[in-house]
RNA sequence: GCGCCCGUAGCUCAGUCCGGAUAGAGCGCUGGCCUGCGGAGCCAGAGGUCCUGGGUUCAAGUCCCAGCGGGCGCGCCA
């Protein structure tokens, strides 16, 4: 392309330009227009002061000959459309078959170590639907980064600091339930955690330890309760997340950051660097010097460090471990935390332009039941837990559904519908397509079809039906899509893509009989089915959804 | 009041980063297709002020400005 423009400029057909502006070469919106299209002539119209159609003409006249290009057309207002020979489609099919599980994988990350941290809930209750979204997102992002060549670690940060308000409150709730179970008439804290699971935890403690804690001083008793509950809850979180298909490499405790002295050292470091000042009996950090909207307290009047302080310590700990970059997946209710974290990291010269900490914010999930929005509050005990969700619709549907929209979009789940109509979830449509691919191979084997041993060397030029070409095209797009989804931290692109692949496969399947009389054609079609199967398998795997061979 | 996200088909949402041709999908709706490798499927159709108003541009769902509507933040909570 550049050659053609250069040539045209040399010959004086086009005015000379120093630099070419950015232009695009991409598949056009309508497939009839061709395989690829470029807007270069229109982009050049302004600097050259010429009509885009004339420029396009000049470029096309000077295009170097190329075996891959079958036809070049100019369309108003100035697009240049290329129709390629089908070689590139055939290459994609071959690549899918040959690379199999590695199809769509890249080496962009060059084995560099990165980290994705997600879910990271308070150990004060079951994981709920919002955590499920964070989980599905974080895990899929980790899969994607791994697919483009990074060495990815998954991390869970346990917000378990005993002096925190939430944890104190939780301890009081447990204490009240414990005493109530033993027959004491004690009031339940007004702001306490009202969920039934608190009663169950208290019951477990009663069963294991009887009335051993009744005589303890309340403060000690509450801490003991929380420690007992913490172990149970974290273990439970771990097992539910595994059920959801997520296995972490690291579990980091916030309390440990305190116990190991990291929080204290971090505060010292900030002081030494002159980034702090005292006001109103508290210690503040000058985050506004680094782009934050207001300064932040890092040590309270009471002497207790804030969550912000421990989070800086936590990110320093991440930094120590040598990650090329880290991804934090947070709910929208934490978005206010983003500018101050970046400010802190800039102040500590860990990053300059938000290139090290990548925060993915997902909008909260709204549940609709009986036509009404359900307000979720752990303390009020209105919880739809990840367990419940998995019981109702299963891992695959849950993950697919949670990854169907961009993280930016609010996600509505009608619970009645999710339960009742789970069979209509698109995940089944996609999985069915994959199972069908497998089924065709099973059938071929059963019949000992002569095309079966041939398909790896099939003559793909026999694939001439429109449905075959469309299917090949979508398969050919897969590697670029993986890259894009990984770089944008946007797994939903894959969800949308998988539906399209399934769609085109079903079209093809209806129109083209795979196992037929013509052995060469059957072999070519088997190759296409295999490539489809690989593409669907890899897409679903990246999403964390299983790709069943039979349903 | 300030900040972030969202506003596109009856519903739920892609597409906006990086402007481009006739704005897409799923569900729902209407009408067709079961003697074929899996009907958990396929085909056809109806359905749109891309929230509003300005601006930039040859070209705006996309960029800029001002509004409106919804969500979430703005704590010495996490």
Coordinates of C-alpha atoms (C1' of nucleotides) in Angstrom, one line a residue:
Chain A
X1 CA 0.0 0.0 0.0
X2 CA 2.7 2.4 1.0
X3 CA 4.6 1.4 -2.0
X4 CA 1.7 2.3 -4.2
X5 CA 1.4 5.7 -2.6
X6 CA 5.1 6.3 -2.8
X7 CA 5.1 5.3 -6.5
X8 CA 2.1 7.6 -7.2
X9 CA 3.8 10.5 -5.5
X10 CA 7.0 9.9 -7.4
X11 CA 5.3 10.1 -10.6
X12 CA 3.5 13.2 -9.6
X13 CA 0.1 11.7 -9.7
X14 CA -0.4 12.5 -6.1
X15 CA 1.0 15.4 -4.1
X16 CA 4.0 14.5 -2.0
X17 CA 3.5 14.0 1.7
X18 CA 6.0 13.7 4.5
X19 CA 4.2 11.2 6.6
X20 CA 1.2 9.1 6.0
X21 CA -1.6 9.6 8.4
X22 CA -3.1 6.7 10.3
X23 CA -5.3 4.6 8.3
X24 CA -7.1 1.3 8.8
X25 CA -7.2 -1.9 6.9
X26 CA -10.0 -4.1 8.3
X27 CA -12.9 -6.2 7.2
X28 CA -15.7 -4.1 5.9
X29 CA -19.1 -4.0 7.5
X30 CA -20.7 -5.9 4.6
X31 CA -19.0 -9.0 3.5
X32 CA -20.1 -8.4 -0.1
X33 CA -17.7 -5.4 -0.2
X34 CA -14.7 -7.7 0.0
X35 CA -12.4 -9.3 2.5
X36 CA -10.6 -6.2 3.6
X37 CA -11.1 -2.5 3.1
X38 CA -9.0 0.6 3.7
X39 CA -10.0 4.2 4.2
X40 CA -6.6 5.5 3.3
X41 CA -7.8 7.6 0.3
X42 CA -10.3 9.4 2.5
X43 CA -7.7 10.0 5.2
X44 CA -5.4 11.5 2.6
X45 CA -8.1 13.7 1.1
X46 CA -7.6 16.5 3.4
X47 CA -3.8 16.8 3.5
X48 CA -3.6 16.3 -0.3
X49 CA -6.5 18.5 -1.0
X50 CA -7.9 16.1 -3.5
X51 CA -11.0 14.2 -4.0
X52 CA -10.8 10.8 -2.2
X53 CA -12.0 8.9 -5.3
X54 CA -9.2 10.3 -7.4
X55 CA -6.7 9.4 -4.7
X56 CA -8.1 5.9 -4.5
X57 CA -7.8 5.6 -8.2
X58 CA -4.2 6.7 -8.2
X59 CA -3.3 4.3 -5.4
X60 CA -4.9 1.4 -7.1
X61 CA -3.2 2.2 -10.4
X62 CA 0.2 1.8 -8.7
X63 CA -0.5 -1.2 -6.5
X64 CA 2.3 -3.7 -6.8
X65 CA 1.1 -7.1 -8.1
X66 CA 0.2 -9.6 -5.4
X67 CA -0.8 -13.2 -5.8
X68 CA -3.1 -13.1 -2.8
X69 CA -5.2 -10.3 -4.2
X70 CA -7.9 -11.4 -6.5
X71 CA -9.7 -8.2 -7.1
X72 CA -9.5 -4.5 -6.0
X73 CA -12.4 -2.2 -6.1
X74 CA -13.1 1.4 -5.3
X75 CA -16.3 2.3 -3.7
X76 CA -17.7 5.7 -2.9
X77 CA -16.9 7.8 -1.0
X78 CA -13.4 6.4 -1.4
X79 CA -12.9 3.0 0.1
X80 CA -10.6 0.6 -1.5
X81 CA -11.9 -2.9 -1.2
X82 CA -9.8 -6.0 -1.6
X83 CA -11.1 -9.4 -2.5
X84 CA -8.4 -11.9 -1.7
X85 CA -8.0 -15.4 -3.0
X86 CA -9.1 -17.9 -0.4
X87 CA -5.5 -18.9 0.5
X88 CA -5.6 -16.9 3.7
X89 CA -8.7 -18.6 4.8
X90 CA -7.2 -22.0 4.1
X91 CA -4.1 -21.0 6.0
X92 CA -6.3 -20.2 9.0
X93 CA -8.1 -23.6 8.9
X94 CA -4.7 -25.4 8.7
X95 CA -3.3 -23.3 11.5
X96 CA -6.3 -24.1 13.7
X97 CA -5.9 -27.8 13.1
X98 CA -2.1 -27.8 13.5
X99 CA -1.9 -25.6 16.5
X100 CA -4.9 -27.1 18.1
X101 CA -5.1 -25.9 21.7
X102 CA -2.5 -23.2 20.9
X103 CA -4.5 -21.7 18.1
X104 CA -5.1 -18.1 18.9
X105 CA -2.2 -18.0 21.3
X106 CA 0.6 -15.5 21.0
X107 CA 4.0 -14.7 22.4
X108 CA 3.4 -11.0 23.1
X109 CA 4.0 -11.4 26.8
X110 CA 7.3 -13.2 26.3
X111 CA 6.9 -15.1 29.5
X112 CA 6.9 -11.9 31.6
X113 CA 5.3 -12.4 35.0
X114 CA 2.0 -10.5 35.6
X115 CA -0.7 -10.8 38.2
X116 CA -4.4 -10.6 38.2
X117 CA -6.1 -10.0 41.6
X118 CA -9.8 -10.5 41.9
X119 CA -12.8 -11.2 44.1
X120 CA -10.8 -10.4 47.3
X121 CA -13.9 -10.2 49.5
X122 CA -14.2 -9.6 53.2
X123 CA -14.3 -12.8 55.1
X124 CA -17.5 -11.8 56.7
X125 CA -20.0 -13.8 54.7
X126 CA -20.6 -15.9 51.6
X127 CA -19.5 -14.7 48.2
X128 CA -22.4 -13.1 46.4
X129 CA -23.4 -12.3 42.9
X130 CA -21.1 -9.3 42.5
X131 CA -18.1 -11.4 43.5
X132 CA -19.2 -13.9 40.9
X133 CA -18.9 -11.2 38.2
X134 CA -15.5 -10.2 39.5
X135 CA -14.5 -13.9 39.6
X136 CA -15.6 -14.6 36.1
X137 CA -13.9 -11.5 34.8
X138 CA -10.7 -11.9 36.6
X139 CA -10.3 -15.5 35.7
X140 CA -11.0 -14.9 32.1
X141 CA -8.6 -12.0 31.9
X142 CA -6.0 -14.2 33.5
X143 CA -6.7 -16.8 30.9
X144 CA -6.4 -14.3 28.1
X145 CA -3.1 -12.8 29.3
X146 CA -1.8 -16.3 29.6
X147 CA -2.9 -17.0 26.0
X148 CA -0.9 -14.1 24.7
X149 CA 2.2 -15.2 26.4
X150 CA 2.4 -13.8 29.9
X151 CA 3.1 -15.9 33.0
X152 CA 0.0 -15.1 35.0
X153 CA -0.6 -15.5 38.7
X154 CA -4.0 -15.3 40.2
X155 CA -4.2 -13.7 43.6
X156 CA -6.9 -13.3 46.3
X157 CA -6.4 -10.5 48.9
X158 CA -8.2 -11.3 52.1
X159 CA -9.5 -8.2 53.8
X160 CA -9.2 -9.7 57.2
X161 CA -7.9 -6.9 59.4
X162 CA -9.3 -7.6 62.9
X163 CA -9.5 -3.9 63.8
X164 CA -11.5 -3.0 60.8
X165 CA -15.1 -1.8 61.2
X166 CA -16.6 -4.6 59.2
X167 CA -14.7 -7.3 61.0
X168 CA -15.5 -5.8 64.4
X169 CA -19.1 -5.7 63.5
X170 CA -19.0 -9.2 62.3
X171 CA -17.4 -10.4 65.5
X172 CA -20.1 -8.7 67.5
X173 CA -22.8 -10.4 65.4
X174 CA -21.2 -13.8 65.9
X175 CA -20.9 -13.1 69.6
X176 CA -24.6 -12.2 69.9
X177 CA -25.7 -15.3 68.0
X178 CA -23.4 -17.5 70.1
X179 CA -24.7 -16.2 73.3
X180 CA -28.3 -16.4 72.1
X181 CA -27.8 -20.1 71.1
X182 CA -26.6 -20.8 74.7
X183 CA -29.8 -19.3 76.0
X184 CA -28.6 -15.8 77.0
X185 CA -30.9 -13.0 76.4
X186 CA -28.6 -10.6 74.6
X187 CA -29.6 -8.0 71.9
X188 CA -28.4 -8.4 68.3
X189 CA -26.4 -5.4 67.2
X190 CA -28.6 -3.1 65.2
X191 CA -26.1 -2.8 62.3
X192 CA -25.1 -6.5 62.7
X193 CA -24.8 -9.1 60.0
X194 CA -28.3 -10.6 60.0
X195 CA -27.7 -13.5 57.6
X196 CA -28.7 -17.0 58.6
X197 CA -25.1 -18.1 58.0
X198 CA -24.0 -16.1 61.0
X199 CA -26.3 -18.3 63.2
X200 CA -24.9 -21.4 61.5
X201 CA -21.3 -20.3 62.2
X202 CA -22.2 -19.6 65.8
X203 CA -23.8 -23.0 66.0
X204 CA -20.7 -24.7 64.7
X205 CA -18.7 -22.9 67.3
X206 CA -21.1 -24.0 70.0
X207 CA -20.9 -27.6 68.8
X208 CA -17.1 -27.5 68.7
X209 CA -16.3 -25.5 71.8
X210 CA -19.5 -25.5 73.9
X211 CA -19.7 -22.6 76.4
X212 CA -16.0 -22.2 76.6
X213 CA -16.1 -18.6 75.5
X214 CA -18.8 -17.3 77.7
X215 CA -16.5 -16.2 80.5
X216 CA -13.9 -14.5 78.2
X217 CA -13.7 -10.7 78.1
X218 CA -15.9 -9.6 75.2
X219 CA -13.1 -8.1 73.2
X220 CA -11.0 -11.2 73.3
X221 CA -14.0 -13.3 72.7
X222 CA -15.0 -11.4 69.6
X223 CA -11.5 -11.7 68.2
X224 CA -11.5 -15.4 68.9
X225 CA -14.8 -15.8 67.1
X226 CA -13.7 -13.9 64.1
X227 CA -10.5 -16.0 63.8
X228 CA -12.5 -19.1 64.0
X229 CA -15.1 -17.8 61.5
X230 CA -12.4 -16.4 59.2
X231 CA -10.8 -19.9 58.7
X232 CA -14.2 -21.4 58.0
X233 CA -15.3 -18.7 55.6
X234 CA -12.0 -18.5 53.7
X235 CA -12.0 -22.2 53.3
X236 CA -15.6 -22.0 52.0
X237 CA -14.7 -19.2 49.6
X238 CA -11.9 -21.3 48.3
X239 CA -14.1 -24.3 47.7
X240 CA -17.0 -22.3 46.1
X241 CA -14.5 -20.5 43.8
X242 CA -13.1 -23.9 42.8
X243 CA -16.6 -25.0 42.0
X244 CA -16.8 -21.9 39.8
X245 CA -13.6 -23.1 38.1
X246 CA -11.2 -20.7 39.7
X247 CA -8.0 -21.8 41.4
X248 CA -5.7 -19.1 42.9
X249 CA -1.9 -19.2 43.0
X250 CA -1.7 -16.9 46.1
X251 CA -3.9 -15.9 49.0
X252 CA -2.6 -12.8 50.7
X253 CA -3.9 -11.7 54.1
X254 CA -4.2 -8.1 54.8
X255 CA -3.6 -8.8 58.5
X256 CA -0.3 -10.4 57.5
X257 CA 0.8 -7.2 56.0
X258 CA 0.4 -5.7 59.4
X259 CA 1.9 -8.6 61.3
X260 CA 4.9 -8.6 59.1
X261 CA 5.5 -4.9 59.6
X262 CA 4.9 -4.0 56.0
X263 CA 2.2 -1.5 56.7
X264 CA 4.3 0.2 59.3
X265 CA 7.3 0.3 57.0
X266 CA 5.2 1.7 54.2
X267 CA 4.0 4.5 56.4
X268 CA 7.6 5.3 57.4
X269 CA 8.7 5.3 53.7
X270 CA 5.9 7.7 52.8
X271 CA 7.0 10.0 55.7
X272 CA 10.7 9.8 54.7
X273 CA 9.8 10.8 51.2
X274 CA 8.0 13.8 52.5
X275 CA 4.7 12.8 51.0
X276 CA 2.8 13.1 54.3
X277 CA 1.7 15.8 56.7
X278 CA -0.2 15.9 60.0
X279 CA -3.5 17.7 60.3
X280 CA -6.4 17.3 62.6
X281 CA -4.4 14.8 64.6
X282 CA -4.2 12.4 61.7
X283 CA -1.5 11.6 59.1
X284 CA -2.4 12.6 55.6
X285 CA -0.8 11.8 52.2
X286 CA -0.4 14.4 49.5
X287 CA -2.1 12.5 46.8
X288 CA -3.4 15.6 45.2
X289 CA 0.2 16.3 44.1
X290 CA -0.2 13.2 41.9
X291 CA -3.6 13.7 40.4
X292 CA -6.0 12.8 43.1
X293 CA -9.0 15.0 43.9
X294 CA -8.3 15.3 47.6
X295 CA -5.6 14.3 50.0
X296 CA -6.1 11.0 51.9
X297 CA -5.7 10.0 55.5
X298 CA -3.3 7.1 56.0
X299 CA -3.2 7.0 59.8
X300 CA -6.3 7.8 61.8
X301 CA -6.5 10.0 64.8
X302 CA -6.8 6.7 66.7
X303 CA -3.4 5.7 65.4
X304 CA -4.8 2.9 63.3
X305 CA -3.7 2.9 59.6
X306 CA -6.4 3.2 57.0
X307 CA -7.3 0.7 54.3
X308 CA -5.5 3.0 51.9
X309 CA -2.3 2.6 53.9
X310 CA -2.4 -1.1 53.8
X311 CA -3.3 -1.1 50.2
X312 CA -0.2 0.9 49.4
X313 CA 1.8 -1.7 51.4
X314 CA 0.0 -4.4 49.5
X315 CA 0.9 -2.9 46.1
X316 CA 4.5 -2.4 47.2
X317 CA 4.5 -6.1 48.0
X318 CA 3.2 -6.8 44.5
X319 CA 5.9 -4.7 43.1
X320 CA 8.6 -6.5 45.1
X321 CA 7.5 -9.7 43.4
X322 CA 8.5 -8.4 40.1
X323 CA 5.3 -8.3 38.0
X324 CA 5.6 -6.5 34.7
X325 CA 2.1 -5.2 35.5
X326 CA -0.7 -6.1 37.7
X327 CA -4.5 -6.1 37.1
X328 CA -6.9 -5.3 39.9
X329 CA -10.5 -6.2 39.3
X330 CA -12.8 -4.1 41.4
X331 CA -16.5 -3.5 41.7
X332 CA -17.8 -0.1 40.8
X333 CA -18.3 0.8 44.4
X334 CA -14.5 0.9 44.7
X335 CA -13.9 3.2 41.7
X336 CA -13.2 6.1 44.0
X337 CA -10.1 4.2 45.1
X338 CA -8.6 4.2 41.7
X339 CA -7.2 7.8 41.5
X340 CA -5.6 7.6 44.9
X341 CA -3.9 4.3 44.2
X342 CA -2.4 5.6 41.0
X343 CA -1.4 8.8 42.9
X344 CA 0.4 6.7 45.5
X345 CA 2.1 4.6 42.9
X346 CA 3.2 7.7 41.1
X347 CA 4.5 9.2 44.3
X348 CA 6.5 6.1 44.9
X349 CA 7.8 6.2 41.3
X350 CA 6.4 2.8 40.6
X351 CA 4.5 4.1 37.6
X352 CA 4.3 7.3 35.7
X353 CA 1.3 7.0 33.5
X354 CA -0.8 4.3 35.0
X355 CA 1.1 1.7 33.1
X356 CA 1.8 -0.7 35.9
X357 CA -1.5 -0.9 37.8
X358 CA -4.4 -1.8 35.5
X359 CA -7.7 -1.4 37.2
X360 CA -10.7 -3.1 35.7
X361 CA -13.9 -1.7 37.1
X362 CA -17.1 -3.7 36.7
X363 CA -20.5 -2.3 37.2
X364 CA -22.5 -4.0 39.9
X365 CA -24.9 -6.8 39.1
X366 CA -28.5 -6.0 39.7
X367 CA -30.9 -8.7 40.5
X368 CA -34.4 -8.6 39.5
X369 CA -36.9 -11.0 41.1
X370 CA -40.6 -10.9 40.5
X371 CA -40.2 -7.8 38.5
X372 CA -38.5 -5.9 41.3
X373 CA -34.9 -5.0 42.0
X374 CA -33.5 -6.9 44.9
X375 CA -31.3 -4.7 47.1
X376 CA -28.4 -6.7 48.3
X377 CA -26.8 -6.2 51.6
X378 CA -24.8 -8.7 53.5
X379 CA -25.8 -7.1 56.8
X380 CA -29.5 -7.3 56.1
X381 CA -29.0 -11.0 55.2
X382 CA -30.4 -10.6 51.7
X383 CA -27.9 -12.5 49.8
X384 CA -27.9 -14.4 46.6
X385 CA -24.7 -16.3 47.0
X386 CA -22.4 -17.7 44.4
X387 CA -23.4 -21.1 45.7
X388 CA -27.1 -20.3 45.0
X389 CA -26.2 -19.1 41.5
X390 CA -24.2 -22.3 40.8
X391 CA -27.0 -24.5 42.1
X392 CA -29.5 -22.8 39.9
X393 CA -27.8 -22.4 36.6
X394 CA -24.5 -24.2 36.9
X395 CA -20.9 -23.0 36.3
X396 CA -21.0 -22.8 32.5
X397 CA -24.1 -20.8 32.2
X398 CA -23.1 -18.5 35.1
X399 CA -19.7 -17.7 33.7
X400 CA -21.0 -17.3 30.1
X401 CA -23.8 -15.0 31.3
X402 CA -21.6 -12.9 33.5
X403 CA -19.1 -12.5 30.6
X404 CA -21.7 -11.6 28.0
X405 CA -21.5 -7.8 28.5
X406 CA -18.6 -5.5 28.9
X407 CA -17.5 -4.8 32.4
X408 CA -18.7 -1.2 32.0
X409 CA -22.3 -2.2 31.5
X410 CA -24.7 -2.8 34.3
X411 CA -25.7 -6.4 34.4
X412 CA -29.3 -7.3 35.0
X413 CA -30.1 -10.8 36.0
X414 CA -33.7 -11.8 36.3
X415 CA -33.5 -14.6 38.8
X416 CA -36.8 -16.1 37.9
X417 CA -35.8 -16.1 34.2
X418 CA -32.3 -17.4 34.9
X419 CA -33.7 -20.3 36.7
X420 CA -36.7 -21.0 34.5
X421 CA -35.1 -20.4 31.1
X422 CA -31.6 -21.7 31.7
X423 CA -32.1 -24.0 28.7
X424 CA -32.3 -20.9 26.5
X425 CA -29.1 -19.5 27.5
X426 CA -26.8 -19.0 24.5
X427 CA -24.1 -21.0 26.3
X428 CA -26.0 -24.1 25.3
X429 CA -26.2 -23.0 21.7
X430 CA -22.4 -22.6 21.6
X431 CA -21.7 -25.8 23.5
X432 CA -24.1 -27.6 21.3
X433 CA -22.2 -26.5 18.2
X434 CA -19.0 -27.8 19.7
X435 CA -20.6 -31.1 20.7
X436 CA -21.9 -31.4 17.1
X437 CA -18.4 -31.0 15.7
X438 CA -17.2 -33.8 17.9
X439 CA -20.2 -35.9 17.0
X440 CA -19.4 -35.7 13.3
X441 CA -16.0 -37.1 14.0
X442 CA -17.5 -39.8 16.1
X443 CA -19.8 -40.7 13.3
X444 CA -17.0 -40.7 10.8
X445 CA -15.0 -43.0 12.9
X446 CA -18.0 -45.3 13.4
X447 CA -18.5 -45.6 9.7
X448 CA -14.8 -45.8 9.0
X449 CA -15.4 -43.0 6.5
X450 CA -12.5 -42.9 4.0
X451 CA -12.2 -39.1 4.4
X452 CA -11.2 -39.4 8.0
X453 CA -7.5 -40.3 7.5
X454 CA -7.3 -37.6 4.8
X455 CA -8.6 -34.5 6.4
X456 CA -5.3 -33.1 7.6
X457 CA -4.1 -33.0 4.0
X458 CA -7.4 -32.1 2.5
X459 CA -7.6 -29.8 -0.5
X460 CA -9.4 -26.8 1.0
X461 CA -10.0 -25.2 -2.3
X462 CA -13.0 -27.5 -2.5
X463 CA -14.7 -25.4 0.2
X464 CA -16.6 -23.0 -2.1
X465 CA -20.0 -22.7 -0.6
X466 CA -20.8 -19.3 0.9
X467 CA -21.5 -20.9 4.3
X468 CA -18.1 -22.5 4.2
X469 CA -16.3 -19.2 3.3
X470 CA -18.1 -17.4 6.1
X471 CA -17.2 -20.0 8.6
X472 CA -13.6 -19.9 7.5
X473 CA -13.6 -16.1 7.8
X474 CA -14.7 -16.1 11.3
X475 CA -12.2 -18.8 12.3
X476 CA -9.5 -16.7 10.6
X477 CA -10.4 -13.8 12.8
X478 CA -9.9 -15.7 16.1
X479 CA -6.2 -15.0 16.8
X480 CA -6.5 -11.3 16.3
X481 CA -9.6 -11.3 18.5
X482 CA -7.8 -13.1 21.4
X483 CA -5.1 -10.4 21.2
X484 CA -7.6 -7.6 21.3
X485 CA -9.6 -9.1 24.1
X486 CA -6.5 -9.7 26.1
X487 CA -5.1 -6.2 25.6
X488 CA -8.4 -4.6 26.4
X489 CA -9.2 -6.9 29.3
X490 CA -12.5 -7.6 27.6
X491 CA -13.5 -11.2 27.7
X492 CA -17.0 -10.3 26.5
X493 CA -15.6 -10.0 23.0
X494 CA -15.1 -13.7 23.1
X495 CA -18.6 -14.4 24.3
X496 CA -20.0 -12.5 21.4
X497 CA -17.6 -14.2 19.0
X498 CA -18.5 -17.7 20.2
X499 CA -22.1 -17.1 19.3
X500 CA -21.1 -16.0 15.9
X501 CA -19.0 -19.0 15.3
X502 CA -21.7 -21.3 16.5
X503 CA -24.2 -19.5 14.3
X504 CA -22.1 -19.9 11.1
X505 CA -21.3 -23.4 11.9
X506 CA -25.0 -24.3 12.2
X507 CA -25.6 -22.5 8.9
X508 CA -22.8 -24.6 7.3
X509 CA -24.0 -27.8 8.8
X510 CA -27.5 -27.3 7.5
X511 CA -26.3 -26.6 4.0
X512 CA -23.3 -28.8 3.5
X513 CA -23.2 -32.5 4.3
X514 CA -19.9 -33.4 5.7
X515 CA -19.7 -37.1 5.4
X516 CA -20.7 -37.8 1.8
X517 CA -19.8 -39.8 -1.3
X518 CA -17.1 -37.4 -2.5
X519 CA -14.1 -38.4 -0.4
X520 CA -12.0 -35.3 -1.2
X521 CA -14.8 -32.9 -0.4
X522 CA -15.7 -34.8 2.8
X523 CA -12.0 -34.5 3.8
X524 CA -12.0 -30.8 3.2
X525 CA -15.2 -30.4 5.2
X526 CA -13.9 -32.5 8.0
X527 CA -11.0 -30.2 8.2
X528 CA -13.3 -27.2 8.5
X529 CA -15.3 -29.0 11.2
X530 CA -12.1 -29.7 13.1
X531 CA -11.0 -26.1 12.8
X532 CA -14.4 -25.0 14.1
X533 CA -14.2 -27.4 17.0
X534 CA -10.7 -26.1 17.9
X535 CA -11.9 -22.5 17.7
X536 CA -14.9 -23.1 19.8
X537 CA -13.0 -25.2 22.3
X538 CA -10.3 -22.5 22.7
X539 CA -12.9 -19.7 23.0
X540 CA -14.9 -21.5 25.6
X541 CA -11.8 -22.5 27.5
X542 CA -10.6 -18.9 27.7
X543 CA -14.0 -18.0 29.1
X544 CA -13.7 -20.7 31.7
X545 CA -16.7 -22.5 30.2
X546 CA -16.4 -26.2 29.4
X547 CA -16.5 -27.5 25.9
X548 CA -18.4 -30.8 26.1
X549 CA -17.8 -33.4 23.5
X550 CA -21.4 -34.7 24.0
X551 CA -24.4 -33.2 25.6
Chain B
rG1 C1' -22.2 20.4 44.3
rC2 C1' -17.8 17.3 42.3
rG3 C1' -16.0 12.6 40.0
rC4 C1' -16.7 7.7 37.4
rC5 C1' -20.0 4.3 34.5
rC6 C1' -24.4 3.8 31.6
rG7 C1' -28.5 5.7 28.0
rU8 C1' -28.8 2.0 20.8
rA9 C1' -35.0 -2.7 18.5
rG10 C1' -40.6 -4.8 23.1
rC11 C1' -36.5 -6.7 26.9
rU12 C1' -31.1 -7.5 27.9
rC13 C1' -27.0 -5.7 25.5
rA14 C1' -22.6 -5.4 21.3
rG15 C1' -20.6 -1.6 18.3
rU16 C1' -17.8 4.4 20.9
rC17 C1' -11.0 3.6 22.7
rC18 C1' -8.9 4.4 16.9
rG19 C1' -15.2 8.8 13.1
rG20 C1' -16.4 5.8 7.3
rA21 C1' -20.5 2.3 3.4
rU22 C1' -27.4 -0.3 4.4
rA23 C1' -26.4 0.5 13.0
rG24 C1' -25.9 -5.6 14.9
rA25 C1' -26.7 -10.0 18.4
rG26 C1' -29.6 -12.9 22.0
rC27 C1' -34.4 -13.3 23.9
rG28 C1' -39.4 -12.3 22.7
rC29 C1' -43.0 -11.8 18.4
rU30 C1' -45.1 -13.5 13.2
rG31 C1' -44.7 -17.2 9.3
rG32 C1' -42.2 -21.5 7.3
rC33 C1' -38.7 -26.3 7.6
rC34 C1' -38.3 -32.9 10.9
rU35 C1' -37.0 -40.1 5.5
rG36 C1' -30.0 -37.3 6.1
rC37 C1' -23.6 -36.3 10.0
rG38 C1' -27.5 -34.7 16.9
rG39 C1' -34.3 -30.2 15.7
rA40 C1' -30.5 -28.1 22.2
rG41 C1' -31.1 -26.9 15.0
rC42 C1' -32.3 -24.0 10.2
rC43 C1' -34.8 -20.2 6.9
rA44 C1' -37.9 -15.8 6.2
rG45 C1' -40.2 -11.4 8.4
rA46 C1' -41.8 -7.3 11.5
rG47 C1' -39.4 -4.2 14.9
rG48 C1' -34.7 2.0 15.6
rU49 C1' -35.9 10.2 17.0
rC50 C1' -28.6 5.3 18.5
rC51 C1' -31.5 10.3 25.5
rU52 C1' -31.8 15.8 23.8
rG53 C1' -29.6 20.3 21.7
rG54 C1' -25.5 22.6 19.7
rG55 C1' -20.3 22.1 17.5
rU56 C1' -16.1 19.9 14.6
rU57 C1' -15.8 17.0 9.8
rC58 C1' -16.2 15.3 3.0
rA59 C1' -18.4 11.8 6.8
rA60 C1' -20.8 11.4 13.9
rG61 C1' -24.0 6.0 17.6
rU62 C1' -18.5 7.0 17.7
rC63 C1' -14.9 13.2 18.8
rC64 C1' -16.0 18.2 21.7
rC65 C1' -19.5 21.4 24.6
rA66 C1' -24.0 22.0 27.3
rG67 C1' -28.2 19.6 29.3
rC68 C1' -31.7 15.4 30.7
rG69 C1' -32.4 10.4 32.9
rG70 C1' -30.5 6.0 35.7
rG71 C1' -26.4 3.6 38.7
rC72 C1' -22.1 4.2 41.8
rG73 C1' -18.7 7.0 44.6
rC74 C1' -17.2 11.6 47.1
rG75 C1' -15.9 8.4 55.5
rC76 C1' -10.2 9.2 60.1
rC77 C1' -15.5 2.5 56.0
rA78 C1' -13.3 -1.4 53.1

